Short mmCIF file of C-alpha atoms in Angstrom, two decimals:
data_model
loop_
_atom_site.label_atom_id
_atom_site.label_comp_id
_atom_site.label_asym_id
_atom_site.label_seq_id
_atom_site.Cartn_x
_atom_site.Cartn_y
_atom_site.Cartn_z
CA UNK A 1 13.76 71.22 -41.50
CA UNK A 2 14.19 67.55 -41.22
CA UNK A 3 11.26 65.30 -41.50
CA UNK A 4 10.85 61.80 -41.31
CA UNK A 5 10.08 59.98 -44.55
CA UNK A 6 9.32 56.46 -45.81
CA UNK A 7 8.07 55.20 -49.16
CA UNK A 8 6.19 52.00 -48.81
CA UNK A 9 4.91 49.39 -51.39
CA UNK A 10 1.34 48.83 -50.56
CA UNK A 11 -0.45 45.76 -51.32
CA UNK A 12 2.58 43.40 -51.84
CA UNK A 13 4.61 41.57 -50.01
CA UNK A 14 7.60 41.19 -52.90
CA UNK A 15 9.38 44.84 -53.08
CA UNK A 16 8.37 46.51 -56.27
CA UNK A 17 5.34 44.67 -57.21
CA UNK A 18 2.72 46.72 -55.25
CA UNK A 19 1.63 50.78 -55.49
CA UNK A 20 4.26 53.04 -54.01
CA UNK A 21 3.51 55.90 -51.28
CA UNK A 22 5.08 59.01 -50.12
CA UNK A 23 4.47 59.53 -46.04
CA UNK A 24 5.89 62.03 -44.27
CA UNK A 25 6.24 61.13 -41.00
CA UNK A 26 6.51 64.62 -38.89
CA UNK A 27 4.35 66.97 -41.03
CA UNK A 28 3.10 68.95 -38.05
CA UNK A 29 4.01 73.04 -39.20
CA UNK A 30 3.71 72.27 -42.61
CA UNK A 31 1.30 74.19 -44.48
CA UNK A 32 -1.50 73.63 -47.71
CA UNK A 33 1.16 74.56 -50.10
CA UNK A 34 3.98 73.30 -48.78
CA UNK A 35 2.30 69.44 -48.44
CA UNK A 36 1.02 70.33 -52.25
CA UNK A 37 4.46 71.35 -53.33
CA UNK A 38 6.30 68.15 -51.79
CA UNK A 39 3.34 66.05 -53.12
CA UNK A 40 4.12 67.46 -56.94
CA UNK A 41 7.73 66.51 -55.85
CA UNK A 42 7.54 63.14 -55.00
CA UNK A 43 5.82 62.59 -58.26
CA UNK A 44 3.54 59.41 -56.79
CA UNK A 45 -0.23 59.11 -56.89
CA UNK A 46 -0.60 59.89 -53.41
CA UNK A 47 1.73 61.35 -50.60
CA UNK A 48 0.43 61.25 -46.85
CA UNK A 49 1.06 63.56 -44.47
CA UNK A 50 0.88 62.32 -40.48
CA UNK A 51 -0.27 65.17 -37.70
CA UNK A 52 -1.45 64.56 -34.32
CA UNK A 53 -4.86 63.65 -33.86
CA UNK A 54 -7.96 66.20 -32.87
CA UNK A 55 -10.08 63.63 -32.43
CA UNK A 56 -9.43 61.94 -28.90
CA UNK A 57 -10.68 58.76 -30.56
CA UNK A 58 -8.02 58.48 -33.18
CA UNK A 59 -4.48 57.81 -32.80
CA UNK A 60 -3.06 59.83 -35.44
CA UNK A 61 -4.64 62.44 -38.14
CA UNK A 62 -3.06 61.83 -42.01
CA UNK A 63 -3.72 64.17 -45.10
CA UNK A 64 -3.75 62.89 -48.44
CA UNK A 65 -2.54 64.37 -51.69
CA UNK A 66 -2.30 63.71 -55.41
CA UNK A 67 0.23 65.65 -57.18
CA UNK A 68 -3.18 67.97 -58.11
CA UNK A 69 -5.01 67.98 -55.20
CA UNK A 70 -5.81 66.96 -51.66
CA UNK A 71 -8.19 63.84 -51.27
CA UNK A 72 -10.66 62.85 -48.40
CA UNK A 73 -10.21 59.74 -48.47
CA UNK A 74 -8.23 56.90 -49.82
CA UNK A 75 -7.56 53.12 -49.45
CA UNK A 76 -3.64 52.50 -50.32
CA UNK A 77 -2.46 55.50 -48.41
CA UNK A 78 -4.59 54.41 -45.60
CA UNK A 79 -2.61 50.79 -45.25
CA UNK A 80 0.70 52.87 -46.52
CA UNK A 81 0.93 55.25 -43.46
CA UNK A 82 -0.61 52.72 -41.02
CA UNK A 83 1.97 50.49 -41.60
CA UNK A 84 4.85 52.96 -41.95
CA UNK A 85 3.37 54.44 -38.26
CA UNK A 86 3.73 50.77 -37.15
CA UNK A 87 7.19 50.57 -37.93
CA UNK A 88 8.59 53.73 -36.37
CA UNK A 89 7.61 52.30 -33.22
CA UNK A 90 3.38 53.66 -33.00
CA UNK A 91 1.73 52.00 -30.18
CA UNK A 92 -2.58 52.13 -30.74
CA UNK A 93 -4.17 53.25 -28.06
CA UNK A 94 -6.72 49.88 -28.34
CA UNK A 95 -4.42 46.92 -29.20
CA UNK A 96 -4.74 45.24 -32.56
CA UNK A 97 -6.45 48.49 -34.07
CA UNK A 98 -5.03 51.64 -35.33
CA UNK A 99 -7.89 54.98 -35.69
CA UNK A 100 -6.97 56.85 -38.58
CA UNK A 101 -8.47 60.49 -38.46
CA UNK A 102 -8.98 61.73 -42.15
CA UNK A 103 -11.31 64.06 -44.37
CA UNK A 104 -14.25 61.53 -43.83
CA UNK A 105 -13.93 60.73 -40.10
CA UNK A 106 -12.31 57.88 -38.41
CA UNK A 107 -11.22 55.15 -40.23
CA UNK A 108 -9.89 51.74 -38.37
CA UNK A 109 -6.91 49.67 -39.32
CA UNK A 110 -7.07 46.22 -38.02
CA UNK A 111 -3.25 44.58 -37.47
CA UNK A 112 -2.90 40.87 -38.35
CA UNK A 113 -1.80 38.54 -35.30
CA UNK A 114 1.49 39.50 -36.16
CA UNK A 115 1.60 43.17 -35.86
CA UNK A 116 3.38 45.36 -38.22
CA UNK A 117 5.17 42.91 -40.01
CA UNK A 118 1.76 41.22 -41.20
CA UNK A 119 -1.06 42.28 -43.37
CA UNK A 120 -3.06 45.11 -42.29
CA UNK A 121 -6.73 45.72 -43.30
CA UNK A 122 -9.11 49.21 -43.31
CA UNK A 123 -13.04 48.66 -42.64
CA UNK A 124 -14.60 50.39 -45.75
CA UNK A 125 -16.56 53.15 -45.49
CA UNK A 126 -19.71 53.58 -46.51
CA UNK A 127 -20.45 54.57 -49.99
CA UNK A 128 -23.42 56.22 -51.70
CA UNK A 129 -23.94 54.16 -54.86
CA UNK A 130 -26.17 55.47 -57.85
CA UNK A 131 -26.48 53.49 -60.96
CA UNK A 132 -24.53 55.44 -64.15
CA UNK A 133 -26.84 57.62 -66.38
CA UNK A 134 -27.96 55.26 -68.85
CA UNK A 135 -27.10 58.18 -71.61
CA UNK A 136 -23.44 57.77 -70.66
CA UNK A 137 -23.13 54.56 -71.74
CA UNK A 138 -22.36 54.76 -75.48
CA UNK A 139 -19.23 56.95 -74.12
CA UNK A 140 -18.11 54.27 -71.73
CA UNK A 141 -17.72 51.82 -74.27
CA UNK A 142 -15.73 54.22 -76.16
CA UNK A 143 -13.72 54.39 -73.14
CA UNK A 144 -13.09 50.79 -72.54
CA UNK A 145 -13.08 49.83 -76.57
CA UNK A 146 -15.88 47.33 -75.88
CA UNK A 147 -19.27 46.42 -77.28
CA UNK A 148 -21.29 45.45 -74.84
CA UNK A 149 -21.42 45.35 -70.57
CA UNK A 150 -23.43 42.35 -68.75
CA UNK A 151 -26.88 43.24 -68.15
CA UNK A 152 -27.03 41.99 -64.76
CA UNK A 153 -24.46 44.11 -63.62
CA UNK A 154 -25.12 48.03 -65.05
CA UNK A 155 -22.08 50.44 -63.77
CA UNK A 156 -22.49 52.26 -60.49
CA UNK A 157 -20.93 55.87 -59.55
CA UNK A 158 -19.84 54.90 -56.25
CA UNK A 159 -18.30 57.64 -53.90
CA UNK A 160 -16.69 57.26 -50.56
CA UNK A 161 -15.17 60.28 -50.44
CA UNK A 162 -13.02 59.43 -53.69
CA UNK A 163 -15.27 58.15 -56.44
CA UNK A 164 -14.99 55.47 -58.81
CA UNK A 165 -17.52 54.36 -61.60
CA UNK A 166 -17.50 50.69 -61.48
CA UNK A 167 -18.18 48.40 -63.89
CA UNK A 168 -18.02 44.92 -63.81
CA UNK A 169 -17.31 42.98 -67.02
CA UNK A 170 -18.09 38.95 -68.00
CA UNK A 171 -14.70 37.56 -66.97
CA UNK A 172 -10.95 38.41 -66.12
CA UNK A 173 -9.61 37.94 -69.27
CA UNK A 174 -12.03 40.70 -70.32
CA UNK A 175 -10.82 43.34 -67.75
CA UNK A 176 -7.27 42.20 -69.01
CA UNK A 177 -8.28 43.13 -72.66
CA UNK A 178 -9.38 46.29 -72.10
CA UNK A 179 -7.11 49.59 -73.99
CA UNK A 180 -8.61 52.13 -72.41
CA UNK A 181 -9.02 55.79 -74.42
CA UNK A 182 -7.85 58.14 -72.34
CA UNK A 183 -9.58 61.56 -74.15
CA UNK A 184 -13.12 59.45 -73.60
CA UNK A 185 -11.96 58.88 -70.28
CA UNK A 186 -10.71 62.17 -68.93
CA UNK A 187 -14.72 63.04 -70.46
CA UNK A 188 -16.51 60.45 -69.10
CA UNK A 189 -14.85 61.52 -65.99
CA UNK A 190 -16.08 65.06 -66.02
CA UNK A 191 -19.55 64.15 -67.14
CA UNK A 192 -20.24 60.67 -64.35
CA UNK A 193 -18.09 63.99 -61.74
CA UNK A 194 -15.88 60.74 -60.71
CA UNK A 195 -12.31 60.19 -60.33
CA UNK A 196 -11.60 57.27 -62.49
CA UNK A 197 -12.91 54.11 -64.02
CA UNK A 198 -12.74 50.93 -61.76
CA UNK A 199 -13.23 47.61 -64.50
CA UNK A 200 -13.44 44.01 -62.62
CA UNK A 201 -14.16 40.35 -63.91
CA UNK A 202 -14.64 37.07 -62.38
CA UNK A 203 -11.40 34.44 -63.08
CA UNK A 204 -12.35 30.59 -63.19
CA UNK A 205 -12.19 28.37 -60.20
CA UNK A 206 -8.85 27.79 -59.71
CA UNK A 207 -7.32 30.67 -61.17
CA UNK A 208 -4.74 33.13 -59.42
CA UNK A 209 -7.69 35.02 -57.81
CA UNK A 210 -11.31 35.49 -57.21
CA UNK A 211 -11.20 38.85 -59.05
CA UNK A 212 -9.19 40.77 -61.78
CA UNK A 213 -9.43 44.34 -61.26
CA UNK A 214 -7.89 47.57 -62.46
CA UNK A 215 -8.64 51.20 -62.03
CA UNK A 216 -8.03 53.95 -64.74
CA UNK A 217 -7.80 57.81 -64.38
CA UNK A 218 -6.33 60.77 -66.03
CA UNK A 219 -3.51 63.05 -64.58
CA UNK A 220 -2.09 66.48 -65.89
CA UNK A 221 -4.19 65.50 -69.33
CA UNK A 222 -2.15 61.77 -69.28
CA UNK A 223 -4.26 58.40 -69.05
CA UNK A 224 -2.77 56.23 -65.67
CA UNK A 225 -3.55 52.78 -64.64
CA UNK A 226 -3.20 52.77 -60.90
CA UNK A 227 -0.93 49.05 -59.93
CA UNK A 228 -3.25 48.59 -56.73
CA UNK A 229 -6.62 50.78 -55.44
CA UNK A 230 -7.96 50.76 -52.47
CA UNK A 231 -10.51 52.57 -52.38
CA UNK A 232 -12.04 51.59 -56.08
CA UNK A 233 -11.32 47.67 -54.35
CA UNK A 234 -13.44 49.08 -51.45
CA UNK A 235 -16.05 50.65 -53.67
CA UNK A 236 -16.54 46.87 -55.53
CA UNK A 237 -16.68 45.49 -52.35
CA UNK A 238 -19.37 47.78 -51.25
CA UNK A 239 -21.50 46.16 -54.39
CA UNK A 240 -20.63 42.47 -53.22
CA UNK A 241 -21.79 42.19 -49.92
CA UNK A 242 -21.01 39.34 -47.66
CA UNK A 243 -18.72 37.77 -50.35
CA UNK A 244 -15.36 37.28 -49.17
CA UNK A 245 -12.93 37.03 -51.88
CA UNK A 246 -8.76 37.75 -53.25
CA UNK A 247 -7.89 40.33 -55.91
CA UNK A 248 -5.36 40.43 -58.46
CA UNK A 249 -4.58 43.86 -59.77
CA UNK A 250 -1.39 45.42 -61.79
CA UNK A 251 -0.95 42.62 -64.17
CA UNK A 252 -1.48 44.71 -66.89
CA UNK A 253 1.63 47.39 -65.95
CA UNK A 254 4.10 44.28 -64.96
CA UNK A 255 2.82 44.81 -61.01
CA UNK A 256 1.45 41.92 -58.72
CA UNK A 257 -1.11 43.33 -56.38
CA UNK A 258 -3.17 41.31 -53.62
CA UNK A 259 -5.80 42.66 -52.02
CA UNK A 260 -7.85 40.09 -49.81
CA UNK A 261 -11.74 41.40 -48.82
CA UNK A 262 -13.52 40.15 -46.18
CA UNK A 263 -16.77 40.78 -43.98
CA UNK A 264 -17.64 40.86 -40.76
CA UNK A 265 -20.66 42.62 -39.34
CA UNK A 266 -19.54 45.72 -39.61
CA UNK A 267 -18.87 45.44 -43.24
CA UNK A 268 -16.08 44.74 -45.95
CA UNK A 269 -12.60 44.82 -44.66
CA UNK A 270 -10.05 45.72 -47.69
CA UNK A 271 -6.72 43.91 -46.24
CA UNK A 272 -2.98 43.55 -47.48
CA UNK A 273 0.65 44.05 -47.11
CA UNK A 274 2.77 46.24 -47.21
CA UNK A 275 6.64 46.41 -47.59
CA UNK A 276 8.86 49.63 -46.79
CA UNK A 277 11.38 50.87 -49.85
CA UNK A 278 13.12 53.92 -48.77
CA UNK A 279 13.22 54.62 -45.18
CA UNK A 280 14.82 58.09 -44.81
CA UNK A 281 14.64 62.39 -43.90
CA UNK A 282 13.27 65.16 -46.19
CA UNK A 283 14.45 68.22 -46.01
CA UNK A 284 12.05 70.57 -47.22
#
């Protein structure tokens, strides 16, 4: 069968700068295995797969997987298949805001004055945060090759459905600096039960953005640095509250991510573009 397919650059607006994603476009009939199985194929971090809603409130229903597993919940594929939904001609049932129906409920996409071609921006959702065991911390600094963490900001295990430890360090050029270990990692992952290792840090006034971030996991037994996250961005902003602010994250792999939070009363908004690559069929 012949599905519709698109591979979109999330968080960018310069082709090949941002995080890449996988959506299938007409994945209605497929099952578990077979969204698994073209996930593994497609090789990316995440591939989405759009049904029709069963929630009257929502306008579509999307299913997210790694090439390992299927995830509630997360923040680049969210903006990724909103925007690729946009351009194949979606129409929201409430203008200006798409309702995306996932594992944790309904999550809105708000559209930018001018519609799909513009940023788009998810309302992040609610977290539970706990602070880190303090007994984990000598093996976080093995992970992240550092000394010491600021003492006004101790790391939080914060999970929105996908969960990131967090950890805030004294400045960008910190979070640059950091060569992560990626057997430390793949055990501090197991032993914190999160997904990955968000780092962030401050840059001076004037510098390309608010906030340096980057987000580190481990795959089939291989360390990755993810070019843009969502989610971990959404978790950070769930620890900065009312601060509005821009994000720079990729630098480290050669990408150019931008990722612009803001607040409103019903919380952070985690906002960007979004540029389409491949616009195509799978035949699967």
């Amino acid at each position: 069968m012949t599905r519709r397919f698109k591979q979109i650059d999330v968080f960018t607006s310069v082709p090949l700068k941002g995080n890449p994603l996988a959506v299938i476009l007409d994945a209605d009939g497929l099952g578990d295995e077979q969204m698994q199985s073209i996930a593994r194929w497609t090789n990316l971090s995440e591939t989405t797969f759009v049904l029709p809603a069963s929630d009257p409130a929502a306008d579509y229903r999307v299913r997210i997987f790694t090439t390992q597993e299927e995830f509630p919940f997360a923040g680049h594929p969210t903006l990724g298949t909103a925007h690729a939904l946009l351009e194949a001609g979606l129409q929201p049932k409430t203008p200006g805001v798409l309702v995306q129906q996932c594992g944790i409920g309904l999550v809105p996409v708000r559209m930018a004055a001018n519609g799909e071609h513009g940023a788009l921006g998810f309302r992040a959702p609610p977290a539970q945060l706990d602070a880190m065991e303090i007994g984990l911390l000598p093996l976080l600094q093995a992970t992240l090759g550092i000394g010491s963490l600021p003492a006004q900001h101790p790391p939080v295990v914060a999970n929105m459905g996908i969960c990131w430890l967090v950890v805030r360090l004294a400045s960008a050029a910190d979070c640059l600096a950091v060569v992560p270990d990626g057997v430390a990692l793949a055990e501090l992952m197991r032993r914190s039960a999160s997904d990955g290792v968000a780092i962030y840090g401050a840059h001076a006034a004037g510098g390309p953005a608010g906030l340096e971030v980057r987000a580190f996991t481990v795959e089939n037994g291989m360390l990755l640095e993810d070019p843009v996250t969502g989610s971990a961005n959404a978790c950070i902003a769930r620890l900065l509250p009312g601060q509005d602010y821009r994000v720079r994250q990729g630098t480290a792999i050669g990408r150019d991510g931008r990722v612009t939070v803001v607040h409103d009363a019903d919380g952070p908004w985690i906002c960007g573009q979004s540029v389409t690559i491949i616009d195509g069929t799978l035949t699967c």
